[in-house]
XYZ file of C-alpha atoms in Angstrom:
450
model
C 10.139 -2.831 -24.088
C 11.329 -2.790 -28.163
C 9.847 -5.615 -29.846
C 11.218 -7.140 -33.235
C 8.719 -9.620 -34.838
C 9.900 -12.563 -36.655
C 10.078 -12.278 -40.486
C 8.195 -14.731 -42.997
C 11.657 -15.903 -43.641
C 12.247 -16.788 -39.690
C 9.320 -18.368 -39.443
C 9.809 -20.846 -42.409
C 13.269 -21.610 -41.107
C 12.255 -22.506 -37.747
C 8.942 -24.386 -39.098
C 11.543 -26.348 -41.329
C 13.918 -27.138 -38.346
C 11.103 -28.733 -36.251
C 9.438 -30.559 -39.162
C 6.138 -28.415 -39.181
C 4.161 -27.440 -42.129
C 2.652 -24.226 -40.572
C 2.283 -22.671 -37.086
C -1.340 -24.060 -37.239
C -0.051 -27.603 -36.989
C 1.646 -27.328 -34.128
C -1.684 -26.871 -32.184
C -3.410 -29.858 -34.367
C -4.388 -31.549 -31.114
C -6.749 -28.957 -30.068
C -10.297 -30.101 -31.344
C -11.463 -27.624 -33.775
C -14.932 -26.897 -31.966
C -12.774 -25.359 -29.030
C -10.912 -23.122 -31.324
C -11.745 -19.600 -31.307
C -11.462 -19.009 -35.176
C -10.528 -15.686 -36.519
C -10.435 -12.710 -34.141
C -12.798 -10.529 -35.809
C -12.892 -7.679 -33.485
C -9.142 -7.088 -33.409
C -8.114 -4.165 -35.956
C -5.545 -4.701 -38.262
C -2.071 -4.369 -37.420
C -0.204 -1.007 -37.226
C 3.383 0.122 -37.422
C 5.485 1.478 -34.876
C 4.843 5.030 -35.789
C 0.882 4.527 -35.933
C 0.662 2.567 -32.685
C 2.931 5.375 -30.849
C 0.510 8.193 -32.166
C -2.798 6.107 -30.947
C -1.129 5.673 -27.248
C -0.268 9.300 -27.295
C -3.993 10.348 -28.346
C -5.136 7.765 -25.956
C -3.349 9.384 -23.019
C -4.116 12.786 -23.827
C -7.568 11.869 -23.470
C -6.896 11.593 -19.829
C -6.182 15.076 -19.249
C -4.606 16.484 -15.989
C -6.020 16.454 -13.093
C -5.133 18.468 -9.876
C -5.413 15.293 -7.298
C -6.630 16.063 -3.922
C -7.440 12.349 -3.156
C -5.766 10.212 -0.317
C -7.446 7.530 1.321
C -4.464 5.004 1.455
C -2.637 6.003 -2.085
C -0.844 9.350 -2.051
C 0.487 11.233 -4.968
C 4.072 12.174 -3.567
C 6.823 13.421 -5.596
C 9.232 10.834 -6.961
C 12.866 11.944 -7.943
C 13.705 10.931 -11.515
C 16.678 9.009 -10.303
C 14.465 6.713 -8.428
C 13.030 4.718 -11.520
C 15.938 5.584 -13.690
C 18.264 3.139 -11.259
C 15.114 0.910 -10.445
C 14.612 0.080 -14.035
C 18.161 -0.778 -15.205
C 18.773 -4.407 -16.101
C 20.247 -5.783 -12.901
C 17.283 -4.835 -11.094
C 14.328 -4.946 -13.397
C 14.995 -8.431 -14.880
C 16.137 -9.946 -11.496
C 14.021 -12.986 -9.642
C 13.681 -14.058 -6.451
C 17.259 -14.478 -4.984
C 16.977 -18.369 -4.000
C 20.876 -18.596 -5.360
C 22.676 -16.487 -3.260
C 25.687 -16.739 -4.846
C 24.236 -15.319 -7.938
C 22.330 -12.751 -6.315
C 24.365 -10.597 -3.838
C 23.097 -7.225 -5.345
C 19.477 -7.810 -5.168
C 20.254 -9.578 -1.382
C 21.999 -6.414 -0.258
C 19.495 -3.967 -1.616
C 16.695 -6.109 0.357
C 19.033 -6.186 3.494
C 19.319 -2.238 3.243
C 15.511 -2.131 2.621
C 15.050 -4.050 5.867
C 17.420 -2.118 7.834
C 15.755 1.252 6.871
C 11.979 -0.222 7.486
C 13.088 -1.426 10.872
C 14.660 2.133 11.817
C 11.394 3.935 10.192
C 9.100 1.880 12.167
C 11.473 1.575 15.245
C 10.898 -2.409 15.333
C 13.766 -4.872 15.787
C 13.293 -6.707 12.345
C 11.450 -6.352 8.934
C 10.714 -8.954 6.398
C 11.616 -7.965 2.848
C 7.992 -7.045 1.969
C 4.477 -8.083 1.218
C 1.879 -7.917 -1.505
C 0.003 -4.936 -0.215
C -0.865 -2.955 2.759
C -4.176 -4.733 3.245
C -2.723 -8.103 3.159
C 0.186 -7.243 5.364
C -2.485 -6.313 7.901
C -4.287 -9.875 7.322
C -1.022 -11.562 7.681
C -0.243 -9.563 10.947
C -3.788 -10.922 12.217
C -2.793 -14.616 11.435
C 1.150 -14.081 12.981
C -0.886 -12.609 16.403
C -3.300 -15.728 16.349
C -0.200 -17.835 16.096
C 1.669 -16.007 18.597
C -1.212 -15.815 21.427
C -2.010 -19.442 21.273
C -5.418 -19.332 23.435
C -7.372 -16.721 21.227
C -8.621 -16.226 17.660
C -10.120 -13.352 18.276
C -8.936 -9.918 16.753
C -10.134 -6.244 17.503
C -10.266 -3.978 14.680
C -11.679 -0.311 15.057
C -13.767 1.165 12.134
C -11.301 3.704 11.621
C -9.131 1.271 9.808
C -9.025 1.286 6.142
C -12.409 -0.063 5.149
C -10.778 -2.202 2.277
C -8.122 -3.347 4.853
C -10.657 -4.726 6.810
C -12.742 -6.273 4.176
C -9.432 -8.040 3.169
C -8.560 -9.314 6.558
C -12.195 -10.570 6.676
C -11.732 -12.312 3.566
C -8.165 -14.074 4.286
C -8.865 -14.945 7.586
C -13.061 -15.935 7.762
C -12.011 -19.483 6.694
C -9.653 -19.920 9.747
C -12.290 -19.583 12.570
C -10.943 -16.361 13.286
C -12.972 -14.034 15.057
C -12.940 -10.195 13.719
C -14.732 -7.819 16.091
C -14.771 -4.114 14.582
C -14.829 -1.546 17.238
C -16.856 1.694 17.282
C -15.078 5.264 17.033
C -16.090 8.701 18.646
C -17.915 10.222 15.998
C -17.191 13.927 17.436
C -13.287 13.417 17.269
C -12.985 10.776 14.849
C -10.664 8.660 17.134
C -11.179 5.372 19.013
C -11.516 6.413 22.914
C -9.526 4.023 24.886
C -12.257 4.179 27.778
C -14.704 2.534 25.448
C -12.481 -0.700 24.771
C -13.269 -2.125 28.404
C -16.278 -3.811 27.178
C -14.414 -5.465 24.161
C -11.812 -6.546 26.458
C -13.821 -8.610 28.941
C -13.080 -11.545 26.540
C -9.834 -13.135 25.736
C -8.322 -11.637 22.282
C -4.963 -11.948 20.545
C -4.534 -8.393 19.030
C -5.840 -4.929 18.540
C -5.082 -2.996 15.590
C -3.987 0.490 15.842
C -4.067 2.688 12.994
C -1.867 5.849 12.792
C -3.139 7.835 11.380
C -6.570 6.407 10.698
C -8.802 6.439 7.405
C -9.896 9.629 8.319
C -6.479 11.407 8.532
C -6.964 11.708 12.604
C -3.978 10.724 14.777
C -5.214 7.890 17.013
C -4.401 8.007 20.969
C -1.758 5.392 20.365
C -0.041 5.283 23.784
C -2.796 4.756 25.737
C -4.225 1.985 23.287
C -0.902 0.233 23.217
C -0.868 0.242 27.015
C -4.201 -0.880 27.217
C -3.949 -4.007 24.963
C -0.583 -5.380 26.782
C -2.669 -4.801 29.990
C -4.756 -7.494 28.343
C -2.045 -9.713 27.622
C -2.359 -9.107 23.737
C -0.536 -8.043 20.976
C -0.350 -4.452 19.503
C -0.644 -4.366 15.771
C -0.001 -1.063 14.145
C -1.050 0.020 10.774
C 0.815 3.051 9.708
C 1.729 5.462 7.041
C 5.431 5.504 6.533
C 5.807 9.137 5.454
C 4.006 10.217 8.781
C 6.725 8.247 10.662
C 9.135 10.730 9.525
C 7.306 13.074 12.057
C 5.302 10.959 14.490
C 6.331 8.497 16.850
C 7.254 4.979 15.506
C 5.125 2.297 16.486
C 8.210 0.698 18.152
C 7.652 3.620 20.664
C 4.056 3.453 21.349
C 3.059 3.283 25.226
C 5.276 1.642 27.615
C 6.435 -1.188 25.777
C 6.107 -0.211 22.058
C 3.574 -2.101 19.450
C 4.419 -5.613 18.714
C 3.766 -5.602 14.775
C 4.054 -3.052 12.632
C 2.337 -2.905 8.825
C 1.235 -0.696 6.058
C 1.310 0.439 2.838
C 4.614 1.247 1.041
C 3.479 2.934 -1.956
C 4.057 6.549 -0.574
C 7.869 5.514 -0.699
C 8.494 6.267 -4.220
C 5.797 4.487 -6.223
C 3.696 6.060 -8.600
C -0.345 5.717 -8.093
C -0.599 4.347 -11.825
C -3.922 3.198 -11.844
C -3.907 1.281 -8.463
C -0.796 -0.714 -8.626
C 1.407 -2.412 -8.366
C 2.288 -1.412 -4.554
C 3.913 -3.307 -1.695
C 3.179 -3.905 1.794
C 5.670 -3.790 4.734
C 5.744 -5.563 8.192
C 8.263 -5.287 10.988
C 7.954 -6.883 14.605
C 9.711 -7.120 17.748
C 12.581 -9.919 17.969
C 10.239 -12.281 20.110
C 8.215 -12.587 17.110
C 10.679 -13.049 14.592
C 10.071 -16.614 14.221
C 5.957 -16.061 13.405
C 6.904 -13.316 10.422
C 5.784 -14.182 7.128
C 7.706 -13.589 4.000
C 11.480 -13.568 3.497
C 14.079 -12.142 5.574
C 17.659 -11.330 4.435
C 20.282 -11.894 6.671
C 24.076 -10.495 6.793
C 27.233 -12.991 7.267
C 30.646 -13.791 6.617
C 31.908 -16.407 4.123
C 34.737 -18.412 4.798
C 37.235 -15.861 3.170
C 35.817 -13.617 5.885
C 34.116 -11.376 3.310
C 30.625 -9.656 4.046
C 27.637 -12.012 2.014
C 23.922 -11.893 2.029
C 21.558 -14.922 2.591
C 17.900 -15.732 2.758
C 17.490 -16.380 6.471
C 14.738 -17.785 8.911
C 12.950 -19.356 5.780
C 9.465 -20.373 7.087
C 7.589 -20.072 3.450
C 5.372 -22.932 2.087
C 8.477 -23.296 -0.715
C 11.079 -24.042 2.244
C 8.954 -26.195 4.625
C 6.082 -28.011 5.013
C 2.951 -26.218 4.068
C 1.329 -27.168 7.385
C 4.147 -25.896 9.121
C 4.731 -22.575 6.889
C 3.852 -19.045 8.328
C 2.104 -18.264 5.230
C 1.187 -19.560 1.953
C 0.386 -16.467 0.236
C 3.295 -13.842 1.228
C 4.067 -12.547 -2.396
C 6.498 -10.177 -1.997
C 7.166 -6.973 -4.495
C 10.823 -7.092 -5.368
C 10.905 -4.303 -8.027
C 8.585 -1.774 -5.824
C 10.928 -2.559 -2.921
C 13.705 -1.591 -4.873
C 12.187 1.610 -5.842
C 11.461 2.494 -2.350
C 14.932 1.519 -1.065
C 16.302 3.896 -3.764
C 13.707 6.514 -2.662
C 14.522 6.428 0.911
C 18.148 6.675 0.295
C 18.328 9.618 -1.917
C 15.737 11.621 0.273
C 17.543 10.481 3.835
C 15.795 11.116 7.145
C 15.807 14.943 6.738
C 14.112 14.768 3.195
C 11.732 12.717 4.196
C 10.789 14.615 7.174
C 10.638 17.565 4.839
C 7.952 15.424 2.652
C 5.878 14.889 5.842
C 6.000 18.368 7.139
C 5.171 20.316 3.464
C 2.106 17.660 3.364
C 0.956 18.217 6.398
C 1.308 21.997 6.171
C -0.173 21.935 2.777
C -3.339 19.718 4.141
C -3.617 22.358 7.169
C -3.653 25.431 4.651
C -6.398 23.443 2.370
C -8.561 22.780 5.469
C -8.365 26.266 6.591
C -9.306 27.929 3.371
C -12.257 25.344 2.392
C -13.647 25.994 6.200
C -14.126 29.703 5.231
C -16.718 28.355 2.652
C -20.225 28.668 3.888
C -21.507 25.058 3.950
C -18.063 23.438 5.024
C -16.680 22.331 8.291
C -14.456 19.885 9.934
C -15.891 16.510 10.267
C -13.937 15.718 13.436
C -11.869 17.597 16.135
C -8.860 15.260 16.412
C -5.662 16.231 15.102
C -4.806 15.086 11.376
C -1.708 14.426 9.191
C -2.344 14.801 5.791
C -5.860 14.209 5.314
C -9.052 15.609 6.835
C -12.774 14.739 6.582
C -15.313 17.855 5.584
C -18.876 17.962 6.150
C -20.817 19.544 3.295
C -24.140 21.167 3.245
C -24.900 19.964 -0.503
C -24.638 16.244 -1.655
C -20.897 15.122 -2.306
C -21.499 13.465 -5.690
C -22.805 16.576 -7.867
C -19.900 18.711 -6.218
C -17.182 16.105 -7.147
C -18.446 15.962 -10.554
C -18.392 19.966 -11.120
C -14.618 20.135 -9.713
C -13.780 17.042 -11.970
C -15.079 19.248 -15.083
C -12.544 21.998 -13.578
C -9.852 19.170 -13.863
C -9.955 18.749 -10.027
C -10.076 15.295 -8.232
C -11.700 16.745 -5.035
C -11.552 13.850 -2.776
C -13.471 10.664 -1.657
C -17.239 10.424 -0.661
C -16.983 8.735 2.574
C -20.461 7.499 2.370
C -19.850 4.557 0.186
C -18.074 3.120 3.322
C -19.856 4.885 6.037
C -23.444 5.218 5.288
C -24.133 7.568 8.349
C -21.514 10.091 6.927
C -23.584 11.327 4.103
C -22.008 14.251 2.276
C -18.871 13.858 3.786
C -15.715 14.442 1.768
C -12.224 13.169 2.728
C -9.355 15.422 0.967
C -5.840 15.074 0.943
C -2.793 17.577 0.323
C 0.713 16.259 0.050
C 4.091 18.130 -0.992
C 2.926 18.381 -4.538
C 0.724 20.961 -4.065
C 1.259 24.665 -4.299
C -0.460 27.572 -2.720
C -2.002 28.357 -6.182
C -3.192 24.652 -6.538
C -5.079 24.879 -2.997
C -6.307 28.457 -3.907
C -7.870 27.181 -7.033
C -9.491 24.187 -5.173
C -11.068 26.510 -2.782
C -12.317 28.935 -5.610
C -13.918 26.237 -7.572
C -15.383 24.351 -4.272
C -17.078 27.825 -3.624
C -18.640 28.113 -6.931
C -19.724 24.615 -6.988
C -21.858 25.467 -3.990
C -23.785 28.241 -6.031
């Protein structure tokens, strides 16, 4: 954003207006020993031209890498129109729409977002976003406990994103909620429904079902959903929104569908941007609407019969007693949701489906090429979406370093999160990868084995 500093004359005029001799005298109540003094490590000021050149030089040092890392944050093509519109003043500077009469544009956009997300997830209602996918899952766990009433036990498979599991524990650990991690089949990379009976002997509030899971493998969602409902507990789906253009949405899982659906909205038009900001989404069935945290936008008619949009079913801590609030940390991400809404509007159902299809096809092509290399094989037999785990015959760390020197970010080592999976690499390919990109990756990986 452009910045025009005050001139010496401007500063003198302002100080004279308030009767102060200098800027320093405005802070004379601060004890001298608490002041930092001169900032000796800060370089002299630069002109606009000099700072622009410096920033370009710094950006060039980053270089350009072909990115084959996924693991919850994905590189998709974002049409130029998405952020051109999102950063218009009307959206870029808008604040929380507490005053409906002054925020109809923002409210309508959020209402459209909710409609799209409810449709995409196959659920009845969506809120206006959460902080990110991990905190959305934590909120879903709290929501399930409130709804179940008799149990404070949540079952979470180890195939759920490790960071999500860590965040859930951090948020619910002081609320006497027991998180039970479920093992998975090391051959297929899935949670086997038959293995759950021993965990279902005790009462529990919900089972978390990832689709696809952290390894990119598709879980047996129908069987898992029916099993959890047979235990009178809730099914919480953790889903990739892009994958939902191809896969059965959570609302269609099993005989009754999942009860809550959450996930990370970053694939919907949000750049990777060094890790954020992103946004989380949450949707649920109608019978749980009073338990859903965050904002919900409703559509109504005013006294003149004109359509209007308002905040409704407000159970956040700003609106009711803190002890009765559904959440006290349900930060939303309005600007990110704006971009996602525009992204989904531009692509439409068919466009989003093509993104998912191309991503899946590219990943299958990548895996097939890499498996031809001696010392590389698939780690799991289960079907995948656009991510796959590969076993290497050599340590992953040096391989990643060699490919990075060739401007290829080859994937994520799973050993950090799963110590038993030594020399296992998680790779991802989206629609942004060409046949030449995939071929170059395969060639460089093969050379790295030499």
